[in-house]
mmCIF file of C-alpha atoms in Angstrom:
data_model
loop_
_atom_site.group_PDB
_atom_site.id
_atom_site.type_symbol
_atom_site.label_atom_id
_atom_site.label_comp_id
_atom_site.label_asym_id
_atom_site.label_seq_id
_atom_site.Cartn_x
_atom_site.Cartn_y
_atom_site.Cartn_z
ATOM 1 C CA UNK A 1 -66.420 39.624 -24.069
ATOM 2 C CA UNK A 2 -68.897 41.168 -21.908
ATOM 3 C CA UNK A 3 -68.524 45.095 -21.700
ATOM 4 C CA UNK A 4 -68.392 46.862 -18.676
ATOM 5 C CA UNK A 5 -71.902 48.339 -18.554
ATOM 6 C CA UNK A 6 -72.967 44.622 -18.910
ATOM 7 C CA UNK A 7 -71.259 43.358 -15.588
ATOM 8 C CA UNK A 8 -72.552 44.358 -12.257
ATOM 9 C CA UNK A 9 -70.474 44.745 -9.127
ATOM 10 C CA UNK A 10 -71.257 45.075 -5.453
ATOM 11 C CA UNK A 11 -70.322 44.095 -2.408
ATOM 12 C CA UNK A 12 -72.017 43.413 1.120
ATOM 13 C CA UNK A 13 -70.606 43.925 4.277
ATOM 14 C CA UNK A 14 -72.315 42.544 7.568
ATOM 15 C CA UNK A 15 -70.825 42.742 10.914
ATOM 16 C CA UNK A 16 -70.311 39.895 12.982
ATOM 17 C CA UNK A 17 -72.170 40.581 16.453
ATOM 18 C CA UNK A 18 -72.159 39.802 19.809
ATOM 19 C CA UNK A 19 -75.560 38.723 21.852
ATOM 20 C CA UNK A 20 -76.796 39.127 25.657
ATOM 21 C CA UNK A 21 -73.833 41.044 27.339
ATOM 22 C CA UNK A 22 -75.063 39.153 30.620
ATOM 23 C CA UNK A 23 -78.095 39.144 31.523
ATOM 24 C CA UNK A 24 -79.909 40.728 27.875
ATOM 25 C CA UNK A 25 -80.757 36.876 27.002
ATOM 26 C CA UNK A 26 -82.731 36.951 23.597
ATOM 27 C CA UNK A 27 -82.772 41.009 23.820
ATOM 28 C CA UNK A 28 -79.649 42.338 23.625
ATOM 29 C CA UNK A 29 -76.969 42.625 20.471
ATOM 30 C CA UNK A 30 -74.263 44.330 19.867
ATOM 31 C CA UNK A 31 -72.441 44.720 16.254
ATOM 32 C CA UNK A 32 -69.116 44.688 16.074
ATOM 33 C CA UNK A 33 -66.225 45.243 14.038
ATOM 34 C CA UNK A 34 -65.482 41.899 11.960
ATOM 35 C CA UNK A 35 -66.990 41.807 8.716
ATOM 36 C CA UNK A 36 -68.701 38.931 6.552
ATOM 37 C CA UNK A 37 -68.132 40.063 2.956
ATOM 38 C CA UNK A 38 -70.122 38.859 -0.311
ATOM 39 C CA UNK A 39 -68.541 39.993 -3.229
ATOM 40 C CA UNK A 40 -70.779 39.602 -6.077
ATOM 41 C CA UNK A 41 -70.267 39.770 -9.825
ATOM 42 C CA UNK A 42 -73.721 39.697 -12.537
ATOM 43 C CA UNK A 43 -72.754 39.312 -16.052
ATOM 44 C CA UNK A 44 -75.622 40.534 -17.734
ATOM 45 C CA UNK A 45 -73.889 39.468 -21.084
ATOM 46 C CA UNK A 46 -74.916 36.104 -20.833
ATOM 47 C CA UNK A 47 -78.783 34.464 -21.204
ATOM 48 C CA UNK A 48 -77.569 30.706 -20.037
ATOM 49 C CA UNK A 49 -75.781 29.139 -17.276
ATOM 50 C CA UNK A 50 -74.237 26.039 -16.563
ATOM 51 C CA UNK A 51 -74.012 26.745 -12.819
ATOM 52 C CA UNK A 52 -76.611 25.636 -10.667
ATOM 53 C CA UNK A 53 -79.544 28.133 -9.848
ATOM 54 C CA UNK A 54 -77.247 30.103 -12.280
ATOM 55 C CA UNK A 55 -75.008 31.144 -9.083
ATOM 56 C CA UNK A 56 -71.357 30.428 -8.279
ATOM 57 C CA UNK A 57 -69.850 30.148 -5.197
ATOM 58 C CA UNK A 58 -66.655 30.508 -3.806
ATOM 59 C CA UNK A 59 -65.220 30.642 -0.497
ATOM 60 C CA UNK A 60 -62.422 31.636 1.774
ATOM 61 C CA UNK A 61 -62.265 31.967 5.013
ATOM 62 C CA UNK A 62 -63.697 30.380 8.694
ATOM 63 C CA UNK A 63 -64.298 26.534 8.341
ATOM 64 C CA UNK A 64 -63.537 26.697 5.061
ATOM 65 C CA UNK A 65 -64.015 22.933 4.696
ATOM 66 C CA UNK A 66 -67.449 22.549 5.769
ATOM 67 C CA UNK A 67 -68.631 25.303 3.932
ATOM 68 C CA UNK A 68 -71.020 23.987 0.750
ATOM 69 C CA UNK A 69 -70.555 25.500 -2.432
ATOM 70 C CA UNK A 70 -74.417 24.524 -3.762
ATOM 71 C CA UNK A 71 -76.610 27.148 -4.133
ATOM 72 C CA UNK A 72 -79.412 24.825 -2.585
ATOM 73 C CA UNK A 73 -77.451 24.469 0.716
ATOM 74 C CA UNK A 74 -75.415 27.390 1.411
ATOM 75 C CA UNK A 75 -77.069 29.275 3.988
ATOM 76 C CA UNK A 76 -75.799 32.921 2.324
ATOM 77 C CA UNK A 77 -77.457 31.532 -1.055
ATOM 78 C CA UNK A 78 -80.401 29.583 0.462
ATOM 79 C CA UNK A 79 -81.713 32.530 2.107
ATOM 80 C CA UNK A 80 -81.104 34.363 -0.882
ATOM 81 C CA UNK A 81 -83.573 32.463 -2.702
ATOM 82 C CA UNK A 82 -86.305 32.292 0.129
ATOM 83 C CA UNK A 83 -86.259 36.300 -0.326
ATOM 84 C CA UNK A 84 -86.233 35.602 -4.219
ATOM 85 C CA UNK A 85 -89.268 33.090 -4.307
ATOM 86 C CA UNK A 86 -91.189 35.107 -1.982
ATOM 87 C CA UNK A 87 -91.207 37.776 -4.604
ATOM 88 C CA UNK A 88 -91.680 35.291 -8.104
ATOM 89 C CA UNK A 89 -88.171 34.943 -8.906
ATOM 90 C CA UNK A 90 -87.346 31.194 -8.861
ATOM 91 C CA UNK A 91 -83.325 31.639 -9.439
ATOM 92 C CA UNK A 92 -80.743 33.987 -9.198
ATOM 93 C CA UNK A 93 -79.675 35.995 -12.520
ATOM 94 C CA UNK A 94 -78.026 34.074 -15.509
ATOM 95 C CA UNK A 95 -74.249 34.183 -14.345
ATOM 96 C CA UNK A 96 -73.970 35.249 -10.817
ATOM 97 C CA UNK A 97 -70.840 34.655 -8.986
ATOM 98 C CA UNK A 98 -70.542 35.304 -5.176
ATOM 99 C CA UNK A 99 -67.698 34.923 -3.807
ATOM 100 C CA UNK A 100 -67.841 35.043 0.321
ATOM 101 C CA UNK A 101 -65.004 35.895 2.796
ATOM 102 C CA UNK A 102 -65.648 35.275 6.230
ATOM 103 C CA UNK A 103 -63.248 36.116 8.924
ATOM 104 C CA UNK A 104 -65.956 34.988 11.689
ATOM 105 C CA UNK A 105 -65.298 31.856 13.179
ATOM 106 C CA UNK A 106 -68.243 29.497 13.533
ATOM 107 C CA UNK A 107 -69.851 28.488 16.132
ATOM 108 C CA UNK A 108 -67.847 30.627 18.645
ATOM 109 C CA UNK A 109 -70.851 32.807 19.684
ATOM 110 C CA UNK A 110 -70.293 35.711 17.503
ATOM 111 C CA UNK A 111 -73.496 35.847 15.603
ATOM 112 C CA UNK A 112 -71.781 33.810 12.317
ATOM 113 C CA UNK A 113 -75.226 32.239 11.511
ATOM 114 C CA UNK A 114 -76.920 35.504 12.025
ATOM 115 C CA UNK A 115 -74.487 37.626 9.838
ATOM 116 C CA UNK A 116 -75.084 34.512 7.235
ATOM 117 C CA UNK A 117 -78.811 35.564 7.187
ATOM 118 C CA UNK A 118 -78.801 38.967 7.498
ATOM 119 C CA UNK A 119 -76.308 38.917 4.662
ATOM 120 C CA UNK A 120 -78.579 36.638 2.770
ATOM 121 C CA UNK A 121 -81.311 38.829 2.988
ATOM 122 C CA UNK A 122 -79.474 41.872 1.622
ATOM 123 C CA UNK A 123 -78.479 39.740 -1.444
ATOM 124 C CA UNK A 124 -81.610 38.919 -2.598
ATOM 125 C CA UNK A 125 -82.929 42.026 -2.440
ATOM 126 C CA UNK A 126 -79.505 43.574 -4.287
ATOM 127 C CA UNK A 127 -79.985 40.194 -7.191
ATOM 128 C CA UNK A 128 -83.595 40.822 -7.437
ATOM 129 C CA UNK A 129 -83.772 44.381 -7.667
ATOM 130 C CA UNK A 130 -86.266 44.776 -5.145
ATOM 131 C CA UNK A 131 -85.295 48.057 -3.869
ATOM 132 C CA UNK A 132 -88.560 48.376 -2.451
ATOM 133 C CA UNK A 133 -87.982 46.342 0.683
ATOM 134 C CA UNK A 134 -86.851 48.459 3.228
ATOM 135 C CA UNK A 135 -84.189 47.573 6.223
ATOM 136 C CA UNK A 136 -87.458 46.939 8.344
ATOM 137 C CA UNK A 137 -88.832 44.769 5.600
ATOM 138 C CA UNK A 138 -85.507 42.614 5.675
ATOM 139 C CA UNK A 139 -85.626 42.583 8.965
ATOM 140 C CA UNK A 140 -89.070 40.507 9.132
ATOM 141 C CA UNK A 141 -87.268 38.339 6.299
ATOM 142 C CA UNK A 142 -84.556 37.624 8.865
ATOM 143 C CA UNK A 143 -86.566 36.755 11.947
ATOM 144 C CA UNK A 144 -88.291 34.180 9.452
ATOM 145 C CA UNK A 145 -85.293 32.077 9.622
ATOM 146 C CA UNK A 146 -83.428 32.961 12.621
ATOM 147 C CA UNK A 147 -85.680 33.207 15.511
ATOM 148 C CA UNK A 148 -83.353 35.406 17.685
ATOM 149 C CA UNK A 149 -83.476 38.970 17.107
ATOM 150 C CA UNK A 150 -80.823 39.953 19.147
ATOM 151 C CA UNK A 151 -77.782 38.686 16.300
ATOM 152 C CA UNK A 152 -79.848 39.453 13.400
ATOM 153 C CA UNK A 153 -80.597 42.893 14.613
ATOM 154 C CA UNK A 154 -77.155 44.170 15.557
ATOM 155 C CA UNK A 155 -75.707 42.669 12.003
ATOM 156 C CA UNK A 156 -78.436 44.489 9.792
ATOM 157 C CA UNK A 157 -78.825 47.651 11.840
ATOM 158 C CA UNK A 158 -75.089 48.004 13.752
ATOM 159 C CA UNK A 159 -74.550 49.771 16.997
ATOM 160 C CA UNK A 160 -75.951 48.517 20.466
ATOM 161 C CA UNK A 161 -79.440 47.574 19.991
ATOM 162 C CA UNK A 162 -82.314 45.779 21.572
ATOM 163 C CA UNK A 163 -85.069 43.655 20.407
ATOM 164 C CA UNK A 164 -88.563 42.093 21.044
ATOM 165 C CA UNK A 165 -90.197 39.476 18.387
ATOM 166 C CA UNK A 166 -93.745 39.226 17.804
ATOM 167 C CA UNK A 167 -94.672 35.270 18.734
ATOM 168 C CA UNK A 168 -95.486 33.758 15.355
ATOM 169 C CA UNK A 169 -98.036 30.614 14.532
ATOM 170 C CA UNK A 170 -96.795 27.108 13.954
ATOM 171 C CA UNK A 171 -98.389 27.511 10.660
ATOM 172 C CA UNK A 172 -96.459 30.943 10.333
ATOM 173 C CA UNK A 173 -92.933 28.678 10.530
ATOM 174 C CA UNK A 174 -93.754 25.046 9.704
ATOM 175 C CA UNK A 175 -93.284 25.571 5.730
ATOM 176 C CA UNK A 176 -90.288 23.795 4.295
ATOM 177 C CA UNK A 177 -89.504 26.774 1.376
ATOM 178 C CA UNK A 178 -88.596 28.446 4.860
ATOM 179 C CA UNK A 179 -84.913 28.078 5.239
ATOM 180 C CA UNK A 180 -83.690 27.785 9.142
ATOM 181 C CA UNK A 181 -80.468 28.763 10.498
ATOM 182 C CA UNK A 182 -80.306 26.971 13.979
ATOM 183 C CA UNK A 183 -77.922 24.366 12.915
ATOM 184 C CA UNK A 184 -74.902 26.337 10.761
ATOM 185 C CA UNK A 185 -74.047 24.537 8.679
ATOM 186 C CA UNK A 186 -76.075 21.673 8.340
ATOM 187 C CA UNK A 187 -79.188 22.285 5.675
ATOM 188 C CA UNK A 188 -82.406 22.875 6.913
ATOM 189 C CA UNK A 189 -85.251 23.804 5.186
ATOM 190 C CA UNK A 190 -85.153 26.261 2.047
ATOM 191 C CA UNK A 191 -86.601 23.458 0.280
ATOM 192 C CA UNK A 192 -87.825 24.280 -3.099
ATOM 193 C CA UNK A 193 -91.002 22.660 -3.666
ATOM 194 C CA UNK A 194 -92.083 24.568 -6.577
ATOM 195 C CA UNK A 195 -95.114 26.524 -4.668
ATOM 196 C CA UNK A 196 -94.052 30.415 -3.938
ATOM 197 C CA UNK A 197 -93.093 30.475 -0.033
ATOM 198 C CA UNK A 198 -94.939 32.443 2.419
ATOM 199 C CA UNK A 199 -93.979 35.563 2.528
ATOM 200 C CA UNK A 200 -93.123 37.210 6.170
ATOM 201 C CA UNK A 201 -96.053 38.847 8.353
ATOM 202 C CA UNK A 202 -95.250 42.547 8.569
ATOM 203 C CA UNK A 203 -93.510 43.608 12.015
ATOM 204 C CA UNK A 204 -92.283 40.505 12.955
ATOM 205 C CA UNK A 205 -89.782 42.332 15.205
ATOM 206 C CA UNK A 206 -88.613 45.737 16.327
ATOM 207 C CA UNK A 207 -85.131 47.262 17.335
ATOM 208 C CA UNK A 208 -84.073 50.493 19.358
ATOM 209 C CA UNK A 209 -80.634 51.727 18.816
ATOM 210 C CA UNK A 210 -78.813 52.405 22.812
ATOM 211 C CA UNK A 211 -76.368 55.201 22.596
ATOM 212 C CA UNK A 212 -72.536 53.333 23.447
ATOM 213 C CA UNK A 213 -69.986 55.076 25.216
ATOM 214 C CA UNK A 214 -66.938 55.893 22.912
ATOM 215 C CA UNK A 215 -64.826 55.356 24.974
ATOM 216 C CA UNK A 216 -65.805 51.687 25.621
ATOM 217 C CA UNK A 217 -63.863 48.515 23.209
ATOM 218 C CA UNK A 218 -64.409 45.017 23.425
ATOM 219 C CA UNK A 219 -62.191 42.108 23.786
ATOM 220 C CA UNK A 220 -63.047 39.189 22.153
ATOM 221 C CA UNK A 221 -61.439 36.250 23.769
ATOM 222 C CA UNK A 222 -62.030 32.873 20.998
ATOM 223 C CA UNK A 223 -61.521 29.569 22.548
ATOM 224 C CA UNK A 224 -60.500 26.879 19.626
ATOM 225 C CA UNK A 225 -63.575 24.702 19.849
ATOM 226 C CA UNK A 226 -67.182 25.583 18.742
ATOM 227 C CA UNK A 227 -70.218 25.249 21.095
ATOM 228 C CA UNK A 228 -73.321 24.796 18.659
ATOM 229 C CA UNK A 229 -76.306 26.876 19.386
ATOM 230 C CA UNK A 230 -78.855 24.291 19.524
ATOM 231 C CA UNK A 231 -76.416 22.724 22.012
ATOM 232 C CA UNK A 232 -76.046 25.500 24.191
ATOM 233 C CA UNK A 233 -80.056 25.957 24.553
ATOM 234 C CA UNK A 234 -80.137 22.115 25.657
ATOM 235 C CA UNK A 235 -78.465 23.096 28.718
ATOM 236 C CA UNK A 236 -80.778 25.514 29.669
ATOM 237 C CA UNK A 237 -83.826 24.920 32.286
ATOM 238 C CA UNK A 238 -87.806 24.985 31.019
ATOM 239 C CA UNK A 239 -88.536 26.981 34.298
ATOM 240 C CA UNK A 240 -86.768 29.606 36.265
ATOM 241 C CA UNK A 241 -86.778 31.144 40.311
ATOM 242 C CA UNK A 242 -88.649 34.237 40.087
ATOM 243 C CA UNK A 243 -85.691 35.755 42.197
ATOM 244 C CA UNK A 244 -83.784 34.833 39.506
ATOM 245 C CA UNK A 245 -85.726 36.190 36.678
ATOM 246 C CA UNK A 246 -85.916 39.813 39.034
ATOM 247 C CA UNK A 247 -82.140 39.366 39.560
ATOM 248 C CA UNK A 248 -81.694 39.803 35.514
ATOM 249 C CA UNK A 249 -84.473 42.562 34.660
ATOM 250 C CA UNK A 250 -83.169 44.487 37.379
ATOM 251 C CA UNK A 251 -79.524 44.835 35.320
ATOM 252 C CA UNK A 252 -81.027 44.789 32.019
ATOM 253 C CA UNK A 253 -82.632 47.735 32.957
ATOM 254 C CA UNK A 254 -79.803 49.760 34.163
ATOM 255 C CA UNK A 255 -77.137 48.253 31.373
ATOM 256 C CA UNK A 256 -77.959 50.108 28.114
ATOM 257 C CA UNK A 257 -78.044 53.465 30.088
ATOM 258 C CA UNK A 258 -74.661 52.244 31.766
ATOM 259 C CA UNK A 259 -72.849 51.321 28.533
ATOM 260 C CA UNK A 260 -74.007 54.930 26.754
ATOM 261 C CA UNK A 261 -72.762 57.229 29.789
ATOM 262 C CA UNK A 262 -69.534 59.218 29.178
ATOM 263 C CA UNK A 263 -66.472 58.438 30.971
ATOM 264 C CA UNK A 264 -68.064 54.960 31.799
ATOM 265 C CA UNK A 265 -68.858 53.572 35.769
ATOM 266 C CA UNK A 266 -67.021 50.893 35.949
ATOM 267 C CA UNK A 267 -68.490 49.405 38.897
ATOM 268 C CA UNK A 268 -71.995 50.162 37.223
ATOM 269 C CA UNK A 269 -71.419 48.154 34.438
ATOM 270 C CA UNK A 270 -69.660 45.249 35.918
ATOM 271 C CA UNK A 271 -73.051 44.635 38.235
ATOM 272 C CA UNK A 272 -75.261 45.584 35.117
ATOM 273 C CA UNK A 273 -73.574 42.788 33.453
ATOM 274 C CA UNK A 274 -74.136 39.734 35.863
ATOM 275 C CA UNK A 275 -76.403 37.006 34.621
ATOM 276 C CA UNK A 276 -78.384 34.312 36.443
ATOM 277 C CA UNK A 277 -80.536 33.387 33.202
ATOM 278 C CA UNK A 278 -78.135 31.655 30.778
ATOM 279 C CA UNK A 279 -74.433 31.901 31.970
ATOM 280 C CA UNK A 280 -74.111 29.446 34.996
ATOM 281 C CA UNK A 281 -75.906 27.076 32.852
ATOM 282 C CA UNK A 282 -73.575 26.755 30.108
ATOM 283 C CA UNK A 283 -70.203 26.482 32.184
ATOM 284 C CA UNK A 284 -70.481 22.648 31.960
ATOM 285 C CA UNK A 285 -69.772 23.765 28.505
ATOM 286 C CA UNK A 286 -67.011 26.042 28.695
ATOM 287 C CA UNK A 287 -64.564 25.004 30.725
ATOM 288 C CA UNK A 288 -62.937 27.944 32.961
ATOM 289 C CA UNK A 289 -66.524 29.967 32.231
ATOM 290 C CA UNK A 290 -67.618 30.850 36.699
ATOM 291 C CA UNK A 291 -63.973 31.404 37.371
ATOM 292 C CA UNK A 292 -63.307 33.951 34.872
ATOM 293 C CA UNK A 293 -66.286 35.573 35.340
ATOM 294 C CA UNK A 294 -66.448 35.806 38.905
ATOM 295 C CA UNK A 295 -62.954 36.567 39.344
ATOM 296 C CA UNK A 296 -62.273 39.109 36.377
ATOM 297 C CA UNK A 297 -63.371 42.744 38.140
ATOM 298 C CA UNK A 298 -62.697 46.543 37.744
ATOM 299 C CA UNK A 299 -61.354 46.425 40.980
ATOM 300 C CA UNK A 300 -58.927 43.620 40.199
ATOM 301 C CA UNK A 301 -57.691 44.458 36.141
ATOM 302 C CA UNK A 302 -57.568 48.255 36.020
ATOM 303 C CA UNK A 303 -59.598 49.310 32.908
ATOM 304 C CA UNK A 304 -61.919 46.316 32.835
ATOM 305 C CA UNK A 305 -65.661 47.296 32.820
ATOM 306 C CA UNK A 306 -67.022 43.618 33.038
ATOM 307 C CA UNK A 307 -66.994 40.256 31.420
ATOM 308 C CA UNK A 308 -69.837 37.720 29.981
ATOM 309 C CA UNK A 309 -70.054 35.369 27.553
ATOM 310 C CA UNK A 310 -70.583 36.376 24.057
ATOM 311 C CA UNK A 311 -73.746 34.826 22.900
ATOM 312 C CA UNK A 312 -74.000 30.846 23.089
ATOM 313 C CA UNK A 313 -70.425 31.144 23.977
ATOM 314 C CA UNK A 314 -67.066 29.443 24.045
ATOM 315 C CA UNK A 315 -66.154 33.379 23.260
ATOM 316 C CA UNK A 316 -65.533 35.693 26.064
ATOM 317 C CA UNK A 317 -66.168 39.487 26.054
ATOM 318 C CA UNK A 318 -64.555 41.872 27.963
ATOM 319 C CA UNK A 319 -65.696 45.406 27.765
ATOM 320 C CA UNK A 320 -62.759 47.549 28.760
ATOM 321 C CA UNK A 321 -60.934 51.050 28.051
ATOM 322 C CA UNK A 322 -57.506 50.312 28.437
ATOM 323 C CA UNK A 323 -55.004 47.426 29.022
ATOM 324 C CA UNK A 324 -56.700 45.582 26.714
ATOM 325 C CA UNK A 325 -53.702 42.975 25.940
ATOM 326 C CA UNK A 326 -53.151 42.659 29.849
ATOM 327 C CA UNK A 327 -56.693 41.636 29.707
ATOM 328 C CA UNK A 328 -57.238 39.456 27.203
ATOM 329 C CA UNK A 329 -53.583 37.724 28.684
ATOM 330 C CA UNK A 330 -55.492 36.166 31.827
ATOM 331 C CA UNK A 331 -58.323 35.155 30.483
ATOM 332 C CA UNK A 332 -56.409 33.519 27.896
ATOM 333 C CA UNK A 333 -54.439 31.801 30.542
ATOM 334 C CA UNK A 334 -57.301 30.752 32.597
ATOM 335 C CA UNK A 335 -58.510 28.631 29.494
ATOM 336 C CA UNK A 336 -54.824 27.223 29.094
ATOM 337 C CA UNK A 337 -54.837 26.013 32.537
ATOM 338 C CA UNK A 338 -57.992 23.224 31.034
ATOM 339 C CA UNK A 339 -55.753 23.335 27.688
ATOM 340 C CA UNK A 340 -57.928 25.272 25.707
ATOM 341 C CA UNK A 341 -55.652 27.377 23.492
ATOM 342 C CA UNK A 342 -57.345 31.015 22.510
ATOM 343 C CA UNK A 343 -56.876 33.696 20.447
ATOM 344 C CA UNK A 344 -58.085 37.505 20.759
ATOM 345 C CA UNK A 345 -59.404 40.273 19.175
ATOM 346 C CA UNK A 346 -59.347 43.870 19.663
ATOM 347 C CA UNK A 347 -62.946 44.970 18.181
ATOM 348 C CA UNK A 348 -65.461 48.103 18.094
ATOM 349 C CA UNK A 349 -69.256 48.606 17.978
ATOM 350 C CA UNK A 350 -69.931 48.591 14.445
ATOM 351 C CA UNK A 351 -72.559 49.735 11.680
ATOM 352 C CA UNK A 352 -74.766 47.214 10.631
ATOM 353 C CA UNK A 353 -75.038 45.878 6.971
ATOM 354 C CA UNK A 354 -73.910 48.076 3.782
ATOM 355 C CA UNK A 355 -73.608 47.308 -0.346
ATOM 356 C CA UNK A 356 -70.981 49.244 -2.051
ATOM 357 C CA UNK A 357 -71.314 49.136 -6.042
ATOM 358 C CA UNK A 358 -68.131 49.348 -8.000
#
């Protein structure tokens, strides 16, 4: 029996997140308060292991039965290993068990692919012991696989954050020891080919933290279908109107100051928040989408700052400072009238990814 010195205990916490908040398309994330766990359990004890990759996995949560339990193709544990190749370690350590609870629902545009990653990252770096690589460091890991900065940013860093990514080579992205975390969660690269994978450039991406308002909470409405990413960017046009492009870095640059003032403007925010970039493109996807978002105002739900769609989207978000239930009541029953049945969620900005040891 393995004594207690011999096992090792942690666990990591990443926030789910929410992207864009209108018209921040690609730039914009915000953490918040529903956490992807990975409990993880090393028993140094042993020196073989039937398991493969000498990991474990078990799962509760989310989608529960689409969720793969081999090393090779779980997303967490895939990106994992991309983090442990880069730096000569072919497998994880004899005997690891990680078992993951995951409240997030997939594919509901609250950053569950990116908390996957970002989470991913972190354990690699905690099974590897390579407590050289610094949040910064991870984050250039991240970006490797998930090419939006926006999710990945908020989970590993928390708060309200934006972000710009350096434009890498094809060459940069086209090996297949790269895992990619587009389609969650389908497998996609990660393949292990036996040759060490490239390791990231340096400064892939960079992040600034926007002060939030305390005073501000946000209501998460979840529809009860999914709306996959890559399905989502289909919809989207290869060109834009210039007025419309103006139109969105016109609010962008007024909403981080807006969401960080103290008491809130409520009329402020609801302009900052308006979209003409992603949004009216993806309501042929979201039933109910132009209604609720034209409709729902300060001036017409007392304590409502604004509304947009959270990320990809079905999810709504509805930054408010009171009446939150009232709130998240009619936009629930604007998706019942197309028979889409929600739930909601009362949630806070959040800080980014942690490890606890027992």
């Amino acid at each position: 029996m393995a004594s207690s010195q011999q096992i090792e205990k942690f666990v990591i916490k990443t926030p789910c997140s929410s992207a864009n908040i209108g018209p921040g398309f690609d730039v914009i994330g915000l953490a918040l308060s529903m956490y992807l766990e990975l409990h993880v359990t090393i028993d140094r004890s042993k020196t073989t292991s039937d398991q493969p990759l000498n990991c474990r996995i078990t799962y509760e949560g989310q989608g529960e039965e689409d969720i793969s339990l081999d090393p090779e193709v779980n997303l967490i544990t895939r990106v994992a290993l991309y983090v442990l190749r880069c730096n000569d370690q072919r497998k994880f350590p004899v005997e690891t068990h990680v078992h993951i609870k995951n409240p997030i629902p997939l594919g509901r545009g609250l950053g569950s692919s990116g908390a996957a990653v970002v989470a991913g990252v972190q354990l690699g770096k905690e099974v590897g012991g390579l407590h050289d690589l610094t949040p910064e460091r991870l984050f250039d890991y991240c970006l490797m696989i998930e090419r939006h900065p926006d999710n990945v940013g908020a989970a590993l860093f928390g708060g309200f954050v934006g972000t710009y990514l350096k434009p890498l080579t094809p060459e940069e992205t086209a090996r297949a020891e790269i895992p990619l975390a587009e389609v969650l969660p389908a497998p996609a690269g990660g393949v292990d080919t036996g040759v060490k994978p490239p390791s990231p450039p340096h400064g892939i991406g960079h992040h600034i933290k926007f002060p939030w308002a305390p005073e501000i909470k946000a209501v998460a409405i979840i529809p009860e279908f999914e709306v996959p990413t890559a399905k989502a960017r289909e919809v989207l046009p290869a060109e834009y109107p210039r007025a419309d492009v103006t139109f969105n870095l016109q609010r962008i640059a007024l909403l981080p100051v807006a969401l960080g003032q103290s008491p809130p403007d409520p009329e402020l925010i609801n302009l900052a928040m308006q979209d003409k970039l992603h949004q009216p493109y993806r309501q042929v996807l979201i039933p109910g989408l132009t209604k609720i978002v034209e409709s729902m105002t300060p001036a017409t739900q007392p304590g409502l700052l604004g509304v947009c769609l959270s990320g990809a989207g079905p999810t709504i978000l509805a930054l408010a400072t009171e009446n939150f239930e009232t709130i998240a009541t009619k936009i629930i029953d604007e998706f019942k009238s197309n028979n889409i049945v929600c739930r909601w969620e009362l949630l806070e900005p959040a800080e980014g990814t942690t490890v606890t040891r027992a």
